[in-house]
CSV table of C-alpha atoms and ligand atoms in Angstrom, one decimal:
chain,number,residue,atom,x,y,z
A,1,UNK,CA,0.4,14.8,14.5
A,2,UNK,CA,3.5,15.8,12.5
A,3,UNK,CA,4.8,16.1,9.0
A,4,UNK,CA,8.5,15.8,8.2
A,5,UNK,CA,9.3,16.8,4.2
A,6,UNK,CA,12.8,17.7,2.5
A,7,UNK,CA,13.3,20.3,4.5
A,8,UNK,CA,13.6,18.2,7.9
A,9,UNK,CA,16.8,18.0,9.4
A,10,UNK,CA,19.1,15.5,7.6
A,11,UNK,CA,20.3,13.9,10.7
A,12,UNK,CA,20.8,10.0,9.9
A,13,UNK,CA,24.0,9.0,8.4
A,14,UNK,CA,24.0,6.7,5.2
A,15,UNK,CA,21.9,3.7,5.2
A,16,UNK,CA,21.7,0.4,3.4
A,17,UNK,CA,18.1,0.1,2.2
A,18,UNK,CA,16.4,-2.5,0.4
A,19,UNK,CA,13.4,-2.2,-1.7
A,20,UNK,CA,11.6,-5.3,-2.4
A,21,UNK,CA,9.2,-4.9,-5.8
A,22,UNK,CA,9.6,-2.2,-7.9
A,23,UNK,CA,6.3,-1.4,-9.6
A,24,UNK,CA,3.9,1.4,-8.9
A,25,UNK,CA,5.0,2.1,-4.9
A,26,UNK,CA,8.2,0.6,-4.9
A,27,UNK,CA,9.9,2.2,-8.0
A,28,UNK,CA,8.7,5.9,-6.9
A,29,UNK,CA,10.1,5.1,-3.4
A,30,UNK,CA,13.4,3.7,-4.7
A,31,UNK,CA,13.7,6.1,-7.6
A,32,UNK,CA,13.7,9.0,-5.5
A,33,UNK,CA,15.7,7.8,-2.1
A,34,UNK,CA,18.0,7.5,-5.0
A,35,UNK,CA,17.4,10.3,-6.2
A,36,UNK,CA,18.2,12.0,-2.7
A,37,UNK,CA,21.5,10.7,-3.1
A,38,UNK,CA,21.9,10.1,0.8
A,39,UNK,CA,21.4,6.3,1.3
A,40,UNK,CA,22.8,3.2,-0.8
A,41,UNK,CA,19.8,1.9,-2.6
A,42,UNK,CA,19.4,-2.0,-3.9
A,43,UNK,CA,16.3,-2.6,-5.6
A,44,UNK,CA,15.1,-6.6,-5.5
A,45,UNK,CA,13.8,-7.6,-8.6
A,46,UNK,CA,12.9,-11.0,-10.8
A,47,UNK,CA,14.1,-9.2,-13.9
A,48,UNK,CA,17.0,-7.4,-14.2
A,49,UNK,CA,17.8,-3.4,-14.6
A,50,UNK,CA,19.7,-0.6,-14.8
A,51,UNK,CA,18.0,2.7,-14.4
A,52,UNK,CA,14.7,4.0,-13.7
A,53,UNK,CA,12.7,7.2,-15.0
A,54,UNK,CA,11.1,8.4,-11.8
A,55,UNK,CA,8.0,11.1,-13.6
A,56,UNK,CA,6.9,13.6,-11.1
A,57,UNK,CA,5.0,16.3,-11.3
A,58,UNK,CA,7.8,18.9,-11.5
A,59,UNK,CA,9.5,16.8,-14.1
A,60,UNK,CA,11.5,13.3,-14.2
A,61,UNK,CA,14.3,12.4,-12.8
A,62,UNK,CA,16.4,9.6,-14.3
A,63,UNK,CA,18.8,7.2,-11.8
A,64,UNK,CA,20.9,4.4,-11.9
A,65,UNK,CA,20.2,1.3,-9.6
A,66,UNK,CA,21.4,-1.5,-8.3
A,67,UNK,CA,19.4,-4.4,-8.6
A,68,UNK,CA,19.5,-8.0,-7.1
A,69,UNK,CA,17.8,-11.0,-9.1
A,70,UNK,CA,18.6,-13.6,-6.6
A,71,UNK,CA,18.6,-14.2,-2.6
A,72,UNK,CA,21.4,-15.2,-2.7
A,73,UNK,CA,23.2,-12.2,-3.4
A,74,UNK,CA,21.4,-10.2,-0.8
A,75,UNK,CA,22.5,-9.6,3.0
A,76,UNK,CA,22.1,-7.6,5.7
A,77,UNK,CA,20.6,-4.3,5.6
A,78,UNK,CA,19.3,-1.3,7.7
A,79,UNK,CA,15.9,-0.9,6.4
A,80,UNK,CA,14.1,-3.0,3.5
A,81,UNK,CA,11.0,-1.3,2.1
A,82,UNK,CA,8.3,-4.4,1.5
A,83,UNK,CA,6.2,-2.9,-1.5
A,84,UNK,CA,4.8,-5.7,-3.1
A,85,UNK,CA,0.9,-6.2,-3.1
A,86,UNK,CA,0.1,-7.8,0.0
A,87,UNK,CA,-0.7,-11.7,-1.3
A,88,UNK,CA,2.7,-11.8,-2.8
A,89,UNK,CA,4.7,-11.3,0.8
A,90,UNK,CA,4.7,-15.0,1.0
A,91,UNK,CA,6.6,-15.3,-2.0
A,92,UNK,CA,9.5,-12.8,-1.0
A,93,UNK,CA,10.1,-14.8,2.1
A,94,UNK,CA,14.0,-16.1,0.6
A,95,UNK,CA,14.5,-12.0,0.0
A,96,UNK,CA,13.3,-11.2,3.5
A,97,UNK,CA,15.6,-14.4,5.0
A,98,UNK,CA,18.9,-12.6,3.2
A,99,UNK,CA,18.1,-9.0,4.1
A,100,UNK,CA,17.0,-9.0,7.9
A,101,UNK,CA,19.6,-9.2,10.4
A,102,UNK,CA,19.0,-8.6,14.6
A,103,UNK,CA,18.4,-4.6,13.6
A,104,UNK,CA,16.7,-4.4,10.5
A,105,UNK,CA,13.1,-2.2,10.5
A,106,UNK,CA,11.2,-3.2,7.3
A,107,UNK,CA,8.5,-0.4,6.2
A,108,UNK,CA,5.5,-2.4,5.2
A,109,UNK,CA,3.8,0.0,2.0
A,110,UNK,CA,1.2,-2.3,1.4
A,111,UNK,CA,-2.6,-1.5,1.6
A,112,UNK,CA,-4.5,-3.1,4.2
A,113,UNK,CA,-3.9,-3.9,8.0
A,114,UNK,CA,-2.4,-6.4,9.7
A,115,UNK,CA,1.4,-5.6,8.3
A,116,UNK,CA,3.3,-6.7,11.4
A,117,UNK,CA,1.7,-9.9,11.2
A,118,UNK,CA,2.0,-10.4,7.5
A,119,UNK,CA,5.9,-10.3,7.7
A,120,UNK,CA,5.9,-11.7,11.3
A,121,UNK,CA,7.7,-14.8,10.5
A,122,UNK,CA,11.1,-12.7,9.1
A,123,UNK,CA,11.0,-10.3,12.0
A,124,UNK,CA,10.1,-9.0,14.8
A,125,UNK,CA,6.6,-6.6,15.2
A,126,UNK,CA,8.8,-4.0,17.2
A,127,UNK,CA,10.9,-3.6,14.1
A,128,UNK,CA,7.8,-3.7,11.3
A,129,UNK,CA,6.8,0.0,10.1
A,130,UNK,CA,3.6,0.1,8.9
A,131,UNK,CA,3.2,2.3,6.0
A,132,UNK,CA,0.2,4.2,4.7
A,133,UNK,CA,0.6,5.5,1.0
A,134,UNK,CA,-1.2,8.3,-0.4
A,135,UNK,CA,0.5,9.3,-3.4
A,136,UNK,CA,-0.7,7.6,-6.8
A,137,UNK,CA,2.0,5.4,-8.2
A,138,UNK,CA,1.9,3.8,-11.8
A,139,UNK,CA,4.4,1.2,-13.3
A,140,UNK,CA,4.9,3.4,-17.1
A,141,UNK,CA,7.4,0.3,-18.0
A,142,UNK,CA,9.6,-1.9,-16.2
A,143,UNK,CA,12.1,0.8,-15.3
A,144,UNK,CA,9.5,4.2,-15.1
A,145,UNK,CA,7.1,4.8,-13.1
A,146,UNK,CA,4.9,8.0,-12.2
A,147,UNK,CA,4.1,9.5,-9.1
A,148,UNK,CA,1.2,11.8,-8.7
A,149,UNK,CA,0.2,13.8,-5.5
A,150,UNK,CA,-3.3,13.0,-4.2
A,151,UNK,CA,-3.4,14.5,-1.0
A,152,UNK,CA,-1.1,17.1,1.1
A,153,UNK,CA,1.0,13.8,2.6
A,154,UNK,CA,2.1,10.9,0.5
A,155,UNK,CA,2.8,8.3,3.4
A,156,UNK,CA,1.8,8.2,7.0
A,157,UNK,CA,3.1,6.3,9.7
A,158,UNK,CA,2.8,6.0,13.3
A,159,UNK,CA,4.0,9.0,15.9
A,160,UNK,CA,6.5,6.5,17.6
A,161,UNK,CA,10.5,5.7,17.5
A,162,UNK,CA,9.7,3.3,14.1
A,163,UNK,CA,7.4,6.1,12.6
A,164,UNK,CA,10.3,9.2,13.1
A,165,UNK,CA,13.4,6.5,11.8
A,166,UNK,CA,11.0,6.8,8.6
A,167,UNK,CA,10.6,10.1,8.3
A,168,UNK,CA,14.0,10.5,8.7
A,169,UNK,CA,15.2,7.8,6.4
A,170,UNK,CA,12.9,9.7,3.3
A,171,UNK,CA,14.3,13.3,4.6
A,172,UNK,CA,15.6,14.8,0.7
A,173,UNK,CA,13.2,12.4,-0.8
A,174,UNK,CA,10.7,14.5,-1.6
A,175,UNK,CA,7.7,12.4,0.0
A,176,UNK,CA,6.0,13.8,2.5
A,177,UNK,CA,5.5,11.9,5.7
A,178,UNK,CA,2.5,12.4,8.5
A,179,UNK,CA,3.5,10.9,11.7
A,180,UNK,CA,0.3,10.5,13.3
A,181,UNK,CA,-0.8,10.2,16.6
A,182,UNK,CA,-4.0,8.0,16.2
A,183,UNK,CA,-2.1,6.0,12.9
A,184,UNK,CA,-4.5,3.0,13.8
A,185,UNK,CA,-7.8,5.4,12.9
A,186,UNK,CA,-6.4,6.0,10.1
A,187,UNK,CA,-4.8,2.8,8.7
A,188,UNK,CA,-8.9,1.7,9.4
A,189,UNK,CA,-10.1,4.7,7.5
A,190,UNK,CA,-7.8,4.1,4.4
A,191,UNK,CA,-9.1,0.4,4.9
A,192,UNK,CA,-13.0,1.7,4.6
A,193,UNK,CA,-12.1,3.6,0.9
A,194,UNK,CA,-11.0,0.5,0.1
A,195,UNK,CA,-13.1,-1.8,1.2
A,196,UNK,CA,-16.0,0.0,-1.1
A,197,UNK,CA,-14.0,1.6,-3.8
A,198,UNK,CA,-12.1,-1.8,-4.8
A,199,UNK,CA,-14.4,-4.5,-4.5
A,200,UNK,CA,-17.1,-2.4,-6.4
A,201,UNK,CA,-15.1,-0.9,-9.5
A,202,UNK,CA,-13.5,-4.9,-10.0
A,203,UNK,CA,-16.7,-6.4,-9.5
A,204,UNK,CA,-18.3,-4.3,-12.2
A,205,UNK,CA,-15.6,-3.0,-13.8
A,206,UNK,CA,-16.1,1.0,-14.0
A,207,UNK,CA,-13.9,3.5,-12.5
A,208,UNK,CA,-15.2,5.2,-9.4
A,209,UNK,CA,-18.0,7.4,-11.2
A,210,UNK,CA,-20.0,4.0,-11.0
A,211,UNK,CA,-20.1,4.7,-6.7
A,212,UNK,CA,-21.9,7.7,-8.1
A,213,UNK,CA,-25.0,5.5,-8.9
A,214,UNK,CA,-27.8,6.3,-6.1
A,215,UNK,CA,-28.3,1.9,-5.7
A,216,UNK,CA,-24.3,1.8,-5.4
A,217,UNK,CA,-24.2,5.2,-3.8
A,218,UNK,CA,-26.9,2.4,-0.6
A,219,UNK,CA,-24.5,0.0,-1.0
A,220,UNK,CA,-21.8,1.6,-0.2
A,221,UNK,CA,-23.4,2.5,2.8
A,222,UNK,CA,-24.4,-1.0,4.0
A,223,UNK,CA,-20.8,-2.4,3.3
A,224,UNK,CA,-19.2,0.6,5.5
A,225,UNK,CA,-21.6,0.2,7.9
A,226,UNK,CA,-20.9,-3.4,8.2
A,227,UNK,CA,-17.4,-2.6,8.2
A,228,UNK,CA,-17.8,-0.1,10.4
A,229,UNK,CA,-19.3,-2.0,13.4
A,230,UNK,CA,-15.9,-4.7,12.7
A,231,UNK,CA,-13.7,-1.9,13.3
A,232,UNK,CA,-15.5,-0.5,16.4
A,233,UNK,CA,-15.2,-4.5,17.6
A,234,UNK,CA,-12.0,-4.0,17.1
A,235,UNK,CA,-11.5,-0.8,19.4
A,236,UNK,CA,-11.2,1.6,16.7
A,237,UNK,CA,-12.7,5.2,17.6
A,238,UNK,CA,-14.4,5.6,14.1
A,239,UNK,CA,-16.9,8.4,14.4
A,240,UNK,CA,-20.9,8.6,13.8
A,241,UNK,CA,-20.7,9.9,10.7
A,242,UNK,CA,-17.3,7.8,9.3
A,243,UNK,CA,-19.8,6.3,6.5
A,244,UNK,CA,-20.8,9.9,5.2
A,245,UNK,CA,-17.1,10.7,5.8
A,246,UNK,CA,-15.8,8.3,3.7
A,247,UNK,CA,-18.5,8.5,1.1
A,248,UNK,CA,-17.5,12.2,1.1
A,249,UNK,CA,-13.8,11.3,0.1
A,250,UNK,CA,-14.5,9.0,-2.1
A,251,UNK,CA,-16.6,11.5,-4.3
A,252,UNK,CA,-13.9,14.8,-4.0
A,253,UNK,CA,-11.8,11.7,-6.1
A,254,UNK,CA,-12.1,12.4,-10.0
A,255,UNK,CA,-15.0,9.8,-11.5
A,256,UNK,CA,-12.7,8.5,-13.8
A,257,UNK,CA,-10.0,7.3,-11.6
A,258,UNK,CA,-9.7,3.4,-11.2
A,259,UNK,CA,-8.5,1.2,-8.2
A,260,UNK,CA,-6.0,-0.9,-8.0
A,261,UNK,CA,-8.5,-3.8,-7.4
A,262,UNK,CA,-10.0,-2.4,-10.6
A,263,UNK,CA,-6.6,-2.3,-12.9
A,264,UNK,CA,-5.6,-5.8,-11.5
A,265,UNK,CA,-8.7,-7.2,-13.0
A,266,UNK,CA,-8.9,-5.3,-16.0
A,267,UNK,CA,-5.1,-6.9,-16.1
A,268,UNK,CA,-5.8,-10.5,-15.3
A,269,UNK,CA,-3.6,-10.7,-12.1
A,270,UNK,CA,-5.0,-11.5,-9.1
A,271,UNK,CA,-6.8,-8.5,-6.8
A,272,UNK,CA,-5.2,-8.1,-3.3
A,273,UNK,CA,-8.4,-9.5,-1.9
A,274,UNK,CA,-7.3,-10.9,1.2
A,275,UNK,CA,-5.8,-7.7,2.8
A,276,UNK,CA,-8.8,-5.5,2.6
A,277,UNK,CA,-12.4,-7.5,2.2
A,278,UNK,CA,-10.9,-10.6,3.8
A,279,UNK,CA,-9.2,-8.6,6.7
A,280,UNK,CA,-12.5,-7.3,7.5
A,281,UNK,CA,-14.6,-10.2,7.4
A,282,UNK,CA,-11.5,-12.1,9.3
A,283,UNK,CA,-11.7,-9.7,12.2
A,284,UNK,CA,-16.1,-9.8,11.9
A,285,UNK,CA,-16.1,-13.5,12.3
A,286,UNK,CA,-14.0,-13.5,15.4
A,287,UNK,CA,-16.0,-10.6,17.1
A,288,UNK,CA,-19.3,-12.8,15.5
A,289,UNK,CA,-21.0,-9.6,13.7
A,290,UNK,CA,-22.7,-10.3,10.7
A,291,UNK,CA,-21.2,-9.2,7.7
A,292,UNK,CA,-23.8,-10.7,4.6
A,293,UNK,CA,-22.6,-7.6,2.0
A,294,UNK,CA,-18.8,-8.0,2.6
A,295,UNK,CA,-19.2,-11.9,2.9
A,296,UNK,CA,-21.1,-11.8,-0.7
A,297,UNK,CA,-18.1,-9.3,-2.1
A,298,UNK,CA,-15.3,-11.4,0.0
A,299,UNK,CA,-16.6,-14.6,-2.4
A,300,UNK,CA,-17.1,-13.2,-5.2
A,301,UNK,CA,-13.7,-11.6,-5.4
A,302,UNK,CA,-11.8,-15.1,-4.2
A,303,UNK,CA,-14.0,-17.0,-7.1
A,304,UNK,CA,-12.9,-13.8,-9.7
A,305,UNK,CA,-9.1,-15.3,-7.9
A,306,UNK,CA,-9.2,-18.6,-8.1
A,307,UNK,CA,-10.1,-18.2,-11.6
A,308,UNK,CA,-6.2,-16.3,-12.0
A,309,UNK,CA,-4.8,-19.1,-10.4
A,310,UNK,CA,-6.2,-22.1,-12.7
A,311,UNK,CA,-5.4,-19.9,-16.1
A,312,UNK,CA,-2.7,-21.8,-17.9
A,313,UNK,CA,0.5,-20.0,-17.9
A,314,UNK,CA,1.1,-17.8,-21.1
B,401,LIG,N1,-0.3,2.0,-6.9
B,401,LIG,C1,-0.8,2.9,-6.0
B,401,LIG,O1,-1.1,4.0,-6.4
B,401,LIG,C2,-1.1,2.5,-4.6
B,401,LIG,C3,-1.5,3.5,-3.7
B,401,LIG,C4,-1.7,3.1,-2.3
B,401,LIG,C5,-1.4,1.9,-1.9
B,401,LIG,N2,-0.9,0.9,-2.8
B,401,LIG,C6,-0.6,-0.4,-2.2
B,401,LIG,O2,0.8,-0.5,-2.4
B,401,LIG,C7,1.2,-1.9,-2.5
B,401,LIG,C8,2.0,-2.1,-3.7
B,401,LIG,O3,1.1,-1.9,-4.8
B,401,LIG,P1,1.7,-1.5,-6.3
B,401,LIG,O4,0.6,-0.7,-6.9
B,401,LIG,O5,3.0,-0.9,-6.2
B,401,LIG,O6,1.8,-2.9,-6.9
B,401,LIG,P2,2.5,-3.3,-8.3
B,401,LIG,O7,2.6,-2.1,-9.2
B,401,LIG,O8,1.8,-4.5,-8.8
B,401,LIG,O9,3.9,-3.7,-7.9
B,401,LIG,C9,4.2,-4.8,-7.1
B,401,LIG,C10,5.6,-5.2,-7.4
B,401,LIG,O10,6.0,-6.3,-6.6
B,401,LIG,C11,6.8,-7.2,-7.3
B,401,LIG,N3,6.9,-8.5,-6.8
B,401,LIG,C12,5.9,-9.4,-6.5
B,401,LIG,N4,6.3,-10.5,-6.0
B,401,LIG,C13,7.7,-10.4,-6.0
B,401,LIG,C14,8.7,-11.2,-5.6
B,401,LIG,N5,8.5,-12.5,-5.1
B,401,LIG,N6,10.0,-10.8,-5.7
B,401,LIG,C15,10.3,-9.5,-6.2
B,401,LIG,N7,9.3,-8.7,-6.6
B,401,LIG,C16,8.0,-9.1,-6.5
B,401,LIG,C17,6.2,-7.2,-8.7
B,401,LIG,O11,7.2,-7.6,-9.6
B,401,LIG,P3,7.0,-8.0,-11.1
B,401,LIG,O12,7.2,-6.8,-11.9
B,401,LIG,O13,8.2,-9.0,-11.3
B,401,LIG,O14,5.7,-8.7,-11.2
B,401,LIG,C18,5.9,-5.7,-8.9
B,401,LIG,O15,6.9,-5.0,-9.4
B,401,LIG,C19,-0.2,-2.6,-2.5
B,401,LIG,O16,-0.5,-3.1,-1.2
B,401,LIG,C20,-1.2,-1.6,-2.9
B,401,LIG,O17,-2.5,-1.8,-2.5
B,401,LIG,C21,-0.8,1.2,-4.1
């Protein structure tokens, strides 16, 4: 295991990156490779802009950007940076069609597993980078966002050739990148926080102090144990004690932080669902392990959906 930060070596000469959706991830990601100065940035948007306010923790910094409103105008690039929730990569599909050419890598920074095959019918899985985000990103406005640090990384990624063309692509950034050895442990251990922490602060809409409750607190349990046994199926090393483990991170988080299954709902957009809960019982069904607490969450959060769907526009 590794972590590259500012200080790495600045080995990689300038490359054309795209960033697909600039809210929460995407504008901290864009705002400060911009920021870094080394690589020519284009930001692809549905509305357009001119700047964005970047606020971090040792004060903001304020760039211009380029920004693309249409397909059209996009072509080949060396990287593109996929940071939209995970149900809308469908929808960037005429972005992905312009911007990926024989050796374009796109970093995948969406929640979840399963990346590779999410973008798998733009390109090919040797050239998908999945990404595990740490820091805390929030959309301020259209054109600020704020980053705040939640653990000693920001992003992980995978130990391998893809993995240190990352790294090295955020070098002056500021983000911290772990390149980890066992990246599949711990793309399933981000999955378990959110497997509990989402579905349970949307379904009842309370911040995380509600996992405090000693009846959530056992429910908790049963859906990580469920989960659990998937991920084992699966061939995922997850240790004996991964429940109390997660359970364990989960309260070190302050009680009145929300999810982002939690703000979506409060917002009246549709929760990324599909990528955590769903991916879960998707990969249960096929190993045939019972799954009755994620099922009854996995329903309830597709009914809370379908309901966002059939809302009349404005
Ligand atoms: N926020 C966090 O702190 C955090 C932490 C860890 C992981 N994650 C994960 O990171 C991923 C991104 O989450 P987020 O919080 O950044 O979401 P977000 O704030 O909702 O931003 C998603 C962006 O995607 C854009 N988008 C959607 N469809 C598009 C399209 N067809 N063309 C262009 N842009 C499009 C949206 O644009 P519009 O503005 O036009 O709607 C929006 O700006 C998710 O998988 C999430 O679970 C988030």
């Amino acid at each position: 295991m590794s972590t590259s930060d500012a200080s790495s070596t600045m080995s990689t000469p300038p490359l054309r990156v795209a960033v697909i959706g600039l809210g929460s991830i995407g504008g901290v990601a864009a705002g400060l490779l911009q920021a870094a100065g080394r690589h020519s940035i284009v930001a692809c948007v549905r509305r357009p802009l001119e700047h964005l306010v970047v606020e971090r923790d040792s004060g903001p910094v304020d760039v211009p950007i380029a920004a693309l409103t249409d397909p059209a105008q996009a072509g080949p690039v060396d990287w593109v940076l996929l940071c939209t929730k995970a149900h809308d990569t469908a929808s960037v599909g005429p972005w992905l069609e312009r911007l990926c050419g024989p050796a374009t890598r796109i970093a995948v920074l969406q929640n979840g597993i399963g990346h590779a095959e999410r973008v798998a019918p733009w390109v090919s899985a040797d050239r998908v980078v999945p990404v595990i985000v740490y820091y805390n990103g929030e959309r301020l406005a259209p054109d600020r966002v704020r980053v705040r640090t939640v653990i000693e990384q920001d992003v992980a990624v995978a130990n391998d050739a893809n993995g240190r063309a990352f790294a090295e692509l955020l070098d002056g950034s500021g983000l911290r990148v772990l390149r980890d050895d066992h990246f599949v442990l711990r793309t399933w251990r981000k999955l378990l926080l959110n497997a509990v922490a989402n579905p349970i602060t949307a379904l009842t809409l309370q911040r995380q102090d509600v996992l405090r409750r000693d009846d959530v607190h056992a429910l908790c349990l049963t859906v990580l144990a469920e989960a659990i046994a998937v991920g084992r199926a699966e061939g995922v090393p997850l240790a004996d004690d991964e429940a109390a483990q997660a359970m364990a991170v989960l309260y070190n988080f302050a009680p009145g932080l929300g999810t982002s299954m939690y703000f979506d709902r409060l917002a009246g957009r549709r929760c990324e669902v599909e990528a955590l809960t769903g991916a879960i019982v998707a990969a249960g069904t096929r190993h045939g392990i019972a799954m009755p607490v994620n099922r009854t969450l996995l329903t309830l959060l597709r009914a809370i959906n379908d309901a966002v769907d059939d809302k009349p526009a404005g």
